[in-house]
């Protein structure tokens, strides 16, 4: 009986050993299938692969960082550049930070656009980085197919798969090696921060939090006149330039206090806690634990643009006159009511902290804050925005912005006859660029010149003895 029990025990132990060995075999085979290299390379070829791996890492990280700093675009598209819908302030950037909301509509890139934009830049920059001639003393290296990149935006990282098909012939032997697959994984949470940026924009479009906060602060600032009744016989005069300066300082100082609930941020000061909670604490619906390692900052710099139009006005100033209550008695009241149309940019910066699972990363975009007749209004931008534009000559813009060549003629509006010696300028939003002069040319009067290729362009013609002429053109149309 005891002998039989001993046999059963041995068989059980042997059975467990076989099961464990089989499990280990399948586990190891699975791991090898996941992580074994696609190509087994001779030792002398390894430096070539290492060289391309390093290029891929360098250009991939640069592209991913730029995508974060430029609102999801590693390369800012021409359509954004032409419309001047970006904020230029950071020398680290190729171009600027695009507006995610512009002229009454969203214009942020989809995740697929972010992915495709990264793929195009990395494919281009890898070829510029990988100078394979450095190996020409030892190898003949030929690119045998199409170079392409696939980017996978994960929740906690970005995977870059590069197909770079190479045929490598060793000059010191008859050995030929083929190689094509390269992979880099960046522990940067681009997708995670992009998703939060989109939620912030959607909340702002729905709730107009920034507009409401802006107007509340204006009402609380006595140096920004909005509406009041005072018993005084003294007129009130406010210079618009001073109001603009006060507004800029007010927004620059207070926007830094805005907090997104359930993100990582400093606590409000004890003395300001109740006021801050009512005006600067923004609940966009994040759950606790969704973004514990992420901070969100809102910035407006006093050097950035501000479009402000105040009604009524007397050009550069506002004036309110007192009214007498009873004839000649020195009893007066002063009543004024001003409406403001305002457009200013806010930079939204989302920062990921460094943890054992991922590295620090930053994502940012720009949204305008829009007031129309003292009310939040994110739909009627063109109407009051054009009213405020004061075009100025900007040499840097005119010299550096991409151009389109056009032919310009000028006519007398009354007789429709061609006229010459007309000075022409081109206006793109607030920028004014000199274009040239219409002069006699091959039996007619015309000017062939370059204008900024910014989509909607206003051509302005002036000549002594004539009233100014204006016409709109669309540089997107051939």
CSV table of C-alpha atoms in Angstrom, one decimal:
chain,number,residue,atom,x,y,z
A,1,UNK,CA,0.0,0.0,0.0
A,2,UNK,CA,2.8,2.4,1.0
A,3,UNK,CA,4.7,1.5,-2.2
A,4,UNK,CA,1.7,2.3,-4.4
A,5,UNK,CA,1.4,5.7,-2.7
A,6,UNK,CA,5.0,6.4,-3.3
A,7,UNK,CA,4.5,5.7,-7.0
A,8,UNK,CA,1.6,8.0,-7.2
A,9,UNK,CA,3.6,10.8,-5.5
A,10,UNK,CA,6.5,10.3,-8.0
A,11,UNK,CA,4.1,10.4,-11.0
A,12,UNK,CA,2.5,13.6,-9.6
A,13,UNK,CA,5.9,15.2,-9.2
A,14,UNK,CA,6.9,14.2,-12.7
A,15,UNK,CA,3.6,15.4,-14.1
A,16,UNK,CA,4.1,18.8,-12.5
A,17,UNK,CA,7.7,19.0,-13.8
A,18,UNK,CA,6.5,18.2,-17.4
A,19,UNK,CA,3.7,20.9,-17.1
A,20,UNK,CA,6.2,23.5,-15.8
A,21,UNK,CA,8.7,22.7,-18.5
A,22,UNK,CA,6.0,23.0,-21.2
A,23,UNK,CA,4.8,26.3,-19.8
A,24,UNK,CA,8.3,27.6,-19.7
A,25,UNK,CA,8.9,26.5,-23.3
A,26,UNK,CA,5.8,28.3,-24.6
A,27,UNK,CA,6.5,31.4,-22.5
A,28,UNK,CA,10.1,31.7,-23.8
A,29,UNK,CA,9.0,31.0,-27.4
A,30,UNK,CA,6.4,33.8,-27.0
A,31,UNK,CA,8.9,36.2,-25.6
A,32,UNK,CA,11.4,35.4,-28.4
A,33,UNK,CA,8.6,35.9,-30.9
A,34,UNK,CA,8.0,39.4,-29.4
A,35,UNK,CA,11.5,40.6,-28.9
A,36,UNK,CA,13.8,38.7,-31.2
A,37,UNK,CA,15.4,40.9,-33.9
A,38,UNK,CA,14.0,40.7,-37.4
A,39,UNK,CA,17.5,40.4,-38.8
A,40,UNK,CA,20.6,38.7,-37.4
A,41,UNK,CA,23.5,40.9,-38.3
A,42,UNK,CA,27.2,40.1,-38.7
A,43,UNK,CA,29.3,41.9,-36.0
A,44,UNK,CA,30.9,44.2,-38.6
A,45,UNK,CA,27.5,45.5,-39.7
A,46,UNK,CA,26.4,46.4,-36.2
A,47,UNK,CA,28.0,50.0,-36.4
A,48,UNK,CA,25.8,50.7,-39.4
A,49,UNK,CA,22.6,49.7,-37.6
A,50,UNK,CA,23.7,51.6,-34.5
A,51,UNK,CA,24.4,54.7,-36.6
A,52,UNK,CA,20.9,54.6,-38.1
A,53,UNK,CA,19.3,53.8,-34.7
A,54,UNK,CA,20.9,56.9,-33.2
A,55,UNK,CA,19.7,59.0,-36.1
A,56,UNK,CA,16.2,57.7,-35.7
A,57,UNK,CA,16.2,58.4,-32.0
A,58,UNK,CA,17.5,62.0,-32.5
A,59,UNK,CA,15.1,63.0,-35.2
A,60,UNK,CA,12.1,61.2,-33.6
A,61,UNK,CA,12.6,62.9,-30.2
A,62,UNK,CA,13.0,66.3,-32.0
A,63,UNK,CA,9.8,65.7,-34.0
A,64,UNK,CA,7.8,64.6,-31.0
A,65,UNK,CA,9.0,67.5,-28.9
A,66,UNK,CA,8.1,70.0,-31.7
A,67,UNK,CA,4.7,68.4,-32.1
A,68,UNK,CA,4.0,69.1,-28.4
A,69,UNK,CA,5.3,72.7,-28.5
A,70,UNK,CA,3.5,73.4,-31.8
A,71,UNK,CA,0.0,72.2,-31.0
A,72,UNK,CA,0.4,68.7,-32.4
A,73,UNK,CA,2.3,69.7,-35.6
A,74,UNK,CA,5.9,68.6,-35.9
A,75,UNK,CA,5.8,70.7,-39.2
A,76,UNK,CA,3.2,73.6,-39.1
A,77,UNK,CA,1.1,73.2,-42.3
A,78,UNK,CA,1.0,75.9,-45.0
A,79,UNK,CA,-2.7,76.4,-44.5
A,80,UNK,CA,-2.0,77.5,-40.9
A,81,UNK,CA,1.0,79.7,-42.0
A,82,UNK,CA,-1.0,81.4,-44.8
A,83,UNK,CA,-3.8,82.3,-42.4
A,84,UNK,CA,-1.4,83.7,-39.8
A,85,UNK,CA,-3.4,81.7,-37.2
A,86,UNK,CA,-0.5,81.1,-34.9
A,87,UNK,CA,1.4,82.9,-32.0
A,88,UNK,CA,5.1,83.4,-32.6
A,89,UNK,CA,7.1,84.0,-29.5
A,90,UNK,CA,9.4,81.0,-28.8
A,91,UNK,CA,12.8,80.7,-30.6
A,92,UNK,CA,12.8,76.9,-30.0
A,93,UNK,CA,10.0,76.5,-32.5
A,94,UNK,CA,10.3,76.2,-36.3
A,95,UNK,CA,7.3,78.5,-36.7
A,96,UNK,CA,4.9,79.2,-33.8
A,97,UNK,CA,2.1,77.8,-31.7
A,98,UNK,CA,-1.1,77.4,-33.8
A,99,UNK,CA,-4.5,78.6,-32.6
A,100,UNK,CA,-6.7,75.6,-32.0
A,101,UNK,CA,-9.8,77.9,-32.4
A,102,UNK,CA,-9.8,80.6,-35.0
A,103,UNK,CA,-12.3,82.9,-36.7
A,104,UNK,CA,-15.2,81.2,-35.0
A,105,UNK,CA,-14.3,77.5,-35.6
A,106,UNK,CA,-12.0,74.7,-34.4
A,107,UNK,CA,-8.8,74.0,-36.4
A,108,UNK,CA,-6.9,71.6,-34.2
A,109,UNK,CA,-5.3,68.5,-35.8
A,110,UNK,CA,-6.9,65.1,-35.3
A,111,UNK,CA,-4.7,62.4,-33.8
A,112,UNK,CA,-4.4,60.8,-37.3
A,113,UNK,CA,-3.1,64.2,-38.6
A,114,UNK,CA,-0.6,64.4,-35.7
A,115,UNK,CA,0.6,60.9,-36.6
A,116,UNK,CA,0.9,61.5,-40.3
A,117,UNK,CA,2.7,64.8,-39.7
A,118,UNK,CA,5.2,63.1,-37.4
A,119,UNK,CA,5.7,60.3,-40.0
A,120,UNK,CA,6.4,62.8,-42.8
A,121,UNK,CA,8.9,64.8,-40.8
A,122,UNK,CA,10.8,61.8,-39.4
A,123,UNK,CA,11.0,60.1,-42.8
A,124,UNK,CA,12.5,63.3,-44.3
A,125,UNK,CA,14.9,64.1,-41.4
A,126,UNK,CA,16.2,60.5,-41.0
A,127,UNK,CA,17.5,60.7,-44.6
A,128,UNK,CA,19.1,64.0,-43.9
A,129,UNK,CA,20.7,62.7,-40.8
A,130,UNK,CA,21.9,59.3,-42.0
A,131,UNK,CA,25.0,60.1,-44.1
A,132,UNK,CA,25.9,56.5,-45.2
A,133,UNK,CA,29.0,57.8,-47.0
A,134,UNK,CA,30.8,57.6,-43.6
A,135,UNK,CA,31.0,53.8,-44.2
A,136,UNK,CA,32.2,54.0,-47.8
A,137,UNK,CA,35.8,52.8,-47.0
A,138,UNK,CA,34.4,49.4,-45.8
A,139,UNK,CA,31.0,49.0,-47.4
A,140,UNK,CA,29.0,49.7,-50.5
A,141,UNK,CA,25.6,50.6,-49.2
A,142,UNK,CA,22.6,50.9,-51.5
A,143,UNK,CA,19.0,51.9,-50.6
A,144,UNK,CA,16.9,49.2,-52.3
A,145,UNK,CA,13.3,50.4,-51.6
A,146,UNK,CA,11.0,53.0,-50.2
A,147,UNK,CA,11.9,54.6,-46.9
A,148,UNK,CA,8.9,55.1,-44.8
A,149,UNK,CA,7.9,55.6,-41.1
A,150,UNK,CA,5.0,54.4,-39.0
A,151,UNK,CA,4.2,56.2,-35.8
A,152,UNK,CA,2.1,54.5,-33.1
A,153,UNK,CA,0.7,56.9,-30.5
A,154,UNK,CA,0.3,54.9,-27.3
A,155,UNK,CA,-1.1,56.0,-24.0
A,156,UNK,CA,2.3,56.1,-22.3
A,157,UNK,CA,4.8,56.3,-25.2
A,158,UNK,CA,5.3,56.9,-28.9
A,159,UNK,CA,6.7,54.0,-31.0
A,160,UNK,CA,8.5,54.9,-34.3
A,161,UNK,CA,9.0,52.1,-36.8
A,162,UNK,CA,11.3,53.0,-39.6
A,163,UNK,CA,11.6,50.9,-42.8
A,164,UNK,CA,14.9,51.8,-44.4
A,165,UNK,CA,15.8,48.9,-46.8
A,166,UNK,CA,19.6,48.6,-47.3
A,167,UNK,CA,21.9,46.3,-49.2
A,168,UNK,CA,25.3,46.3,-47.6
A,169,UNK,CA,28.3,44.8,-49.5
A,170,UNK,CA,31.5,44.3,-47.5
A,171,UNK,CA,34.4,45.4,-49.6
A,172,UNK,CA,36.8,43.2,-47.6
A,173,UNK,CA,34.9,40.1,-48.3
A,174,UNK,CA,32.1,38.8,-50.5
A,175,UNK,CA,29.6,39.1,-47.7
A,176,UNK,CA,26.2,40.8,-48.5
A,177,UNK,CA,23.8,41.8,-45.8
A,178,UNK,CA,20.3,43.1,-46.1
A,179,UNK,CA,18.7,45.3,-43.4
A,180,UNK,CA,15.5,47.4,-43.2
A,181,UNK,CA,13.8,47.5,-39.8
A,182,UNK,CA,14.5,50.0,-37.1
A,183,UNK,CA,12.5,50.9,-34.0
A,184,UNK,CA,12.6,53.6,-31.4
A,185,UNK,CA,10.2,54.0,-28.4
A,186,UNK,CA,10.0,57.4,-26.8
A,187,UNK,CA,8.6,57.4,-23.3
A,188,UNK,CA,6.7,60.6,-23.9
A,189,UNK,CA,2.9,60.8,-23.4
A,190,UNK,CA,2.0,62.9,-26.5
A,191,UNK,CA,-1.4,61.2,-26.9
A,192,UNK,CA,-2.2,61.6,-23.2
A,193,UNK,CA,-1.5,65.3,-23.1
A,194,UNK,CA,-3.2,65.9,-26.5
A,195,UNK,CA,-6.4,64.3,-25.1
A,196,UNK,CA,-6.3,66.7,-22.1
A,197,UNK,CA,-5.7,69.7,-24.4
A,198,UNK,CA,-8.8,68.8,-26.5
A,199,UNK,CA,-10.9,68.5,-23.4
A,200,UNK,CA,-9.8,71.9,-22.2
A,201,UNK,CA,-10.7,73.5,-25.6
A,202,UNK,CA,-14.1,71.7,-25.7
A,203,UNK,CA,-14.9,73.0,-22.2
A,204,UNK,CA,-13.8,76.5,-23.2
A,205,UNK,CA,-16.0,76.5,-26.3
A,206,UNK,CA,-19.0,75.2,-24.3
A,207,UNK,CA,-18.6,77.2,-21.1
A,208,UNK,CA,-16.6,80.3,-22.2
A,209,UNK,CA,-14.7,80.2,-18.9
A,210,UNK,CA,-11.8,82.4,-20.0
A,211,UNK,CA,-14.2,85.0,-21.4
A,212,UNK,CA,-16.3,85.1,-18.3
A,213,UNK,CA,-13.3,85.4,-16.0
A,214,UNK,CA,-11.9,88.2,-18.2
A,215,UNK,CA,-15.0,90.3,-18.0
A,216,UNK,CA,-15.3,89.7,-14.2
A,217,UNK,CA,-11.8,91.0,-13.7
A,218,UNK,CA,-12.5,94.0,-15.9
A,219,UNK,CA,-15.6,94.9,-13.8
A,220,UNK,CA,-13.5,94.7,-10.6
A,221,UNK,CA,-10.8,97.0,-12.0
A,222,UNK,CA,-11.9,100.6,-11.5
A,223,UNK,CA,-9.4,101.9,-14.0
A,224,UNK,CA,-11.3,100.1,-16.8
A,225,UNK,CA,-14.5,102.1,-17.2
A,226,UNK,CA,-17.6,100.0,-18.1
A,227,UNK,CA,-20.7,101.3,-16.5
A,228,UNK,CA,-21.3,103.5,-13.5
A,229,UNK,CA,-23.4,106.3,-12.0
A,230,UNK,CA,-21.7,108.8,-9.8
A,231,UNK,CA,-22.9,112.0,-8.1
A,232,UNK,CA,-20.2,114.4,-9.3
A,233,UNK,CA,-19.9,117.5,-11.5
A,234,UNK,CA,-16.4,116.4,-12.9
A,235,UNK,CA,-16.1,114.9,-16.3
A,236,UNK,CA,-14.3,111.6,-16.7
A,237,UNK,CA,-11.7,111.2,-19.4
A,238,UNK,CA,-9.8,107.9,-20.0
A,239,UNK,CA,-7.1,107.3,-22.6
A,240,UNK,CA,-7.6,104.1,-24.5
A,241,UNK,CA,-3.8,103.5,-24.5
A,242,UNK,CA,-3.9,103.5,-20.7
A,243,UNK,CA,-6.9,101.1,-20.6
A,244,UNK,CA,-5.1,98.7,-23.0
A,245,UNK,CA,-2.0,98.7,-20.8
A,246,UNK,CA,-4.0,98.1,-17.6
A,247,UNK,CA,-5.9,95.3,-19.3
A,248,UNK,CA,-2.7,93.6,-20.5
A,249,UNK,CA,-1.2,93.7,-17.0
A,250,UNK,CA,-4.5,92.5,-15.5
A,251,UNK,CA,-4.7,89.5,-17.7
A,252,UNK,CA,-1.0,88.7,-17.5
A,253,UNK,CA,-1.1,88.6,-13.7
A,254,UNK,CA,-4.4,86.8,-13.1
A,255,UNK,CA,-4.3,84.1,-15.8
A,256,UNK,CA,-1.4,82.5,-14.0
A,257,UNK,CA,-3.8,81.7,-11.1
A,258,UNK,CA,-6.2,79.6,-13.2
A,259,UNK,CA,-6.2,75.9,-12.1
A,260,UNK,CA,-7.8,72.9,-13.7
A,261,UNK,CA,-9.3,70.7,-11.0
A,262,UNK,CA,-7.9,67.2,-10.5
A,263,UNK,CA,-4.6,68.1,-12.1
A,264,UNK,CA,-1.3,68.7,-10.3
A,265,UNK,CA,-1.1,72.4,-9.1
A,266,UNK,CA,-0.2,74.6,-6.2
A,267,UNK,CA,-2.8,75.5,-3.6
A,268,UNK,CA,-4.3,79.0,-3.6
A,269,UNK,CA,-3.0,81.4,-1.0
A,270,UNK,CA,-5.1,81.3,2.2
A,271,UNK,CA,-6.2,84.9,2.0
A,272,UNK,CA,-7.3,84.7,-1.6
A,273,UNK,CA,-8.8,81.2,-1.4
A,274,UNK,CA,-12.5,82.0,-1.6
A,275,UNK,CA,-12.1,84.5,-4.4
A,276,UNK,CA,-9.8,82.3,-6.3
A,277,UNK,CA,-12.1,79.3,-6.1
A,278,UNK,CA,-14.9,81.3,-7.5
A,279,UNK,CA,-13.0,82.9,-10.3
A,280,UNK,CA,-9.9,80.7,-11.1
A,281,UNK,CA,-10.8,77.1,-10.3
A,282,UNK,CA,-12.0,75.4,-13.5
A,283,UNK,CA,-13.8,72.1,-13.4
A,284,UNK,CA,-13.7,70.5,-16.9
A,285,UNK,CA,-14.9,67.1,-15.7
A,286,UNK,CA,-11.6,65.3,-15.0
A,287,UNK,CA,-11.8,62.4,-12.6
A,288,UNK,CA,-9.3,62.2,-9.7
A,289,UNK,CA,-6.3,60.1,-10.8
A,290,UNK,CA,-6.7,60.8,-14.5
A,291,UNK,CA,-3.9,63.4,-14.7
A,292,UNK,CA,-2.1,63.3,-11.3
A,293,UNK,CA,1.3,64.0,-12.8
A,294,UNK,CA,0.2,66.8,-15.2
A,295,UNK,CA,0.0,70.6,-14.7
A,296,UNK,CA,-1.9,73.1,-16.8
A,297,UNK,CA,-0.8,76.7,-17.1
A,298,UNK,CA,-2.5,79.7,-18.8
A,299,UNK,CA,-0.3,82.5,-20.0
A,300,UNK,CA,-0.8,86.0,-21.6
A,301,UNK,CA,2.3,88.1,-22.1
A,302,UNK,CA,2.0,91.9,-22.3
A,303,UNK,CA,4.1,91.9,-25.5
A,304,UNK,CA,1.5,89.7,-27.2
A,305,UNK,CA,-1.3,91.0,-29.4
A,306,UNK,CA,-4.5,92.6,-28.1
A,307,UNK,CA,-7.4,93.8,-30.3
A,308,UNK,CA,-9.7,96.1,-28.3
A,309,UNK,CA,-12.5,98.3,-29.6
A,310,UNK,CA,-14.5,100.5,-27.1
A,311,UNK,CA,-17.8,102.2,-27.9
A,312,UNK,CA,-18.5,105.1,-27.7
A,313,UNK,CA,-15.1,106.8,-28.1
A,314,UNK,CA,-13.5,110.0,-29.2
A,315,UNK,CA,-10.6,108.4,-31.2
A,316,UNK,CA,-7.8,108.0,-28.6
A,317,UNK,CA,-10.0,108.6,-25.5
A,318,UNK,CA,-13.2,108.0,-23.7
A,319,UNK,CA,-15.1,111.0,-22.3
A,320,UNK,CA,-18.1,111.1,-20.0
A,321,UNK,CA,-19.8,114.4,-19.2
A,322,UNK,CA,-21.8,115.1,-16.0
A,323,UNK,CA,-25.4,116.2,-16.1
A,324,UNK,CA,-26.9,118.8,-13.8
A,325,UNK,CA,-29.8,117.7,-11.7
A,326,UNK,CA,-31.5,121.0,-10.8
A,327,UNK,CA,-30.8,124.0,-13.0
A,328,UNK,CA,-28.0,126.1,-11.6
A,329,UNK,CA,-27.5,124.1,-8.4
A,330,UNK,CA,-24.2,122.3,-8.1
A,331,UNK,CA,-25.8,118.9,-8.1
A,332,UNK,CA,-24.7,116.6,-10.9
A,333,UNK,CA,-24.5,113.0,-11.8
A,334,UNK,CA,-22.1,111.3,-14.1
A,335,UNK,CA,-23.3,108.2,-16.1
A,336,UNK,CA,-21.3,106.2,-18.6
A,337,UNK,CA,-21.7,102.9,-20.3
A,338,UNK,CA,-19.0,101.4,-22.6
A,339,UNK,CA,-19.1,98.2,-24.6
A,340,UNK,CA,-15.9,96.3,-25.3
A,341,UNK,CA,-15.0,94.1,-28.2
A,342,UNK,CA,-11.8,92.2,-27.2
A,343,UNK,CA,-9.7,89.5,-28.8
A,344,UNK,CA,-6.4,88.3,-27.1
A,345,UNK,CA,-4.5,85.0,-27.2
A,346,UNK,CA,-4.0,82.7,-24.3
A,347,UNK,CA,-1.3,80.0,-24.4
A,348,UNK,CA,-2.4,76.8,-22.7
A,349,UNK,CA,0.7,74.8,-21.6
A,350,UNK,CA,0.3,71.2,-20.4
A,351,UNK,CA,3.3,69.7,-18.6
A,352,UNK,CA,3.9,66.0,-17.8
A,353,UNK,CA,6.3,65.4,-14.9
A,354,UNK,CA,9.1,62.9,-15.0
A,355,UNK,CA,8.3,59.5,-13.5
A,356,UNK,CA,9.8,56.0,-13.6
A,357,UNK,CA,7.2,55.1,-16.3
A,358,UNK,CA,7.6,58.2,-18.6
A,359,UNK,CA,9.7,61.3,-19.2
A,360,UNK,CA,8.8,64.9,-18.8
A,361,UNK,CA,6.9,66.3,-21.8
A,362,UNK,CA,5.1,69.5,-22.7
A,363,UNK,CA,2.1,70.1,-25.0
A,364,UNK,CA,0.7,73.6,-25.8
A,365,UNK,CA,-1.8,75.3,-28.0
A,366,UNK,CA,-3.3,78.8,-28.3
A,367,UNK,CA,-7.0,79.8,-28.0
A,368,UNK,CA,-8.3,83.3,-28.4
A,369,UNK,CA,-10.4,84.9,-25.6
A,370,UNK,CA,-13.3,86.8,-27.3
A,371,UNK,CA,-15.7,89.4,-26.0
A,372,UNK,CA,-18.4,91.0,-28.2
A,373,UNK,CA,-20.3,93.9,-26.7
A,374,UNK,CA,-19.2,92.9,-23.2
A,375,UNK,CA,-20.3,89.3,-23.6
A,376,UNK,CA,-18.5,86.0,-24.3
A,377,UNK,CA,-18.9,85.3,-28.0
A,378,UNK,CA,-16.8,82.7,-29.7
A,379,UNK,CA,-18.7,82.9,-33.0
A,380,UNK,CA,-18.7,86.5,-34.2
A,381,UNK,CA,-15.0,87.1,-34.5
A,382,UNK,CA,-14.6,88.6,-38.0
A,383,UNK,CA,-17.2,91.4,-37.5
A,384,UNK,CA,-15.5,93.1,-34.6
A,385,UNK,CA,-12.0,91.8,-35.2
A,386,UNK,CA,-11.7,93.6,-38.6
A,387,UNK,CA,-13.0,96.8,-37.0
A,388,UNK,CA,-10.1,96.9,-34.6
A,389,UNK,CA,-7.2,96.1,-37.0
A,390,UNK,CA,-4.8,99.0,-37.4
A,391,UNK,CA,-2.4,97.8,-40.2
A,392,UNK,CA,1.3,98.6,-39.7
A,393,UNK,CA,4.3,98.0,-41.9
A,394,UNK,CA,6.3,95.0,-40.6
A,395,UNK,CA,9.6,94.5,-42.4
A,396,UNK,CA,10.3,91.1,-40.9
A,397,UNK,CA,6.9,89.7,-41.9
A,398,UNK,CA,7.1,91.1,-45.4
A,399,UNK,CA,10.6,89.8,-46.0
A,400,UNK,CA,10.1,86.3,-44.5
A,401,UNK,CA,6.6,85.3,-45.3
A,402,UNK,CA,6.1,83.1,-48.4
A,403,UNK,CA,5.1,85.0,-51.5
A,404,UNK,CA,2.9,84.6,-54.5
A,405,UNK,CA,3.5,86.4,-57.8
A,406,UNK,CA,0.5,88.3,-59.3
A,407,UNK,CA,-0.2,90.9,-62.0
A,408,UNK,CA,-1.8,94.1,-60.8
A,409,UNK,CA,-3.5,96.8,-62.8
A,410,UNK,CA,-5.2,100.0,-61.7
A,411,UNK,CA,-8.3,101.7,-63.2
A,412,UNK,CA,-10.2,105.0,-62.7
A,413,UNK,CA,-13.4,104.0,-61.0
A,414,UNK,CA,-15.4,106.7,-62.8
A,415,UNK,CA,-14.1,106.1,-66.4
A,416,UNK,CA,-12.8,102.5,-66.0
A,417,UNK,CA,-9.6,103.7,-67.9
A,418,UNK,CA,-6.2,102.2,-66.9
A,419,UNK,CA,-4.0,104.6,-64.9
A,420,UNK,CA,-0.4,104.5,-63.9
A,421,UNK,CA,1.9,105.6,-61.2
A,422,UNK,CA,-0.3,104.0,-58.5
A,423,UNK,CA,1.5,102.9,-55.3
A,424,UNK,CA,0.4,99.5,-54.2
A,425,UNK,CA,0.5,97.9,-50.7
A,426,UNK,CA,-0.8,94.5,-49.5
A,427,UNK,CA,-2.5,93.9,-46.2
A,428,UNK,CA,-2.7,90.6,-44.4
A,429,UNK,CA,-4.6,91.2,-41.1
A,430,UNK,CA,-2.5,93.6,-39.1
A,431,UNK,CA,0.5,93.5,-41.5
A,432,UNK,CA,1.1,95.9,-44.3
A,433,UNK,CA,3.7,95.3,-47.0
A,434,UNK,CA,4.8,97.6,-49.8
A,435,UNK,CA,4.4,95.8,-53.2
A,436,UNK,CA,5.4,98.3,-55.8
A,437,UNK,CA,4.2,100.9,-58.4
A,438,UNK,CA,2.0,100.4,-61.4
A,439,UNK,CA,3.9,101.9,-64.4
A,440,UNK,CA,3.9,101.7,-68.2
A,441,UNK,CA,4.8,98.2,-69.4
A,442,UNK,CA,4.6,96.9,-72.9
A,443,UNK,CA,1.9,99.3,-74.0
A,444,UNK,CA,-0.2,99.0,-70.9
A,445,UNK,CA,0.0,99.9,-67.2
A,446,UNK,CA,0.6,97.0,-64.8
A,447,UNK,CA,2.7,95.8,-62.0
A,448,UNK,CA,4.1,92.2,-61.7
A,449,UNK,CA,5.1,91.7,-58.1
A,450,UNK,CA,5.1,89.3,-55.1
A,451,UNK,CA,2.5,89.6,-52.4
A,452,UNK,CA,2.3,87.6,-49.1
A,453,UNK,CA,0.6,84.3,-49.7
A,454,UNK,CA,-1.7,84.5,-46.7
A,455,UNK,CA,-5.1,83.6,-48.3
A,456,UNK,CA,-7.2,86.8,-48.0
A,457,UNK,CA,-5.2,89.8,-49.1
A,458,UNK,CA,-6.3,93.4,-49.4
A,459,UNK,CA,-4.5,95.3,-52.2
A,460,UNK,CA,-4.4,99.1,-51.5
A,461,UNK,CA,-3.7,101.6,-54.3
A,462,UNK,CA,-2.9,105.2,-53.7
A,463,UNK,CA,-2.0,108.1,-56.1
A,464,UNK,CA,-2.0,111.8,-55.5
A,465,UNK,CA,-5.3,113.4,-56.7
A,466,UNK,CA,-7.2,110.1,-56.4
A,467,UNK,CA,-9.1,108.6,-53.5
A,468,UNK,CA,-7.7,105.4,-52.1
A,469,UNK,CA,-8.7,102.2,-53.9
A,470,UNK,CA,-9.0,98.7,-52.3
A,471,UNK,CA,-9.7,95.3,-53.6
A,472,UNK,CA,-9.8,91.8,-52.0
A,473,UNK,CA,-8.0,88.8,-53.6
A,474,UNK,CA,-7.7,85.2,-52.5
A,475,UNK,CA,-4.1,83.9,-53.0
A,476,UNK,CA,-5.4,80.3,-52.6
A,477,UNK,CA,-7.1,80.6,-56.0
A,478,UNK,CA,-4.8,80.3,-59.0
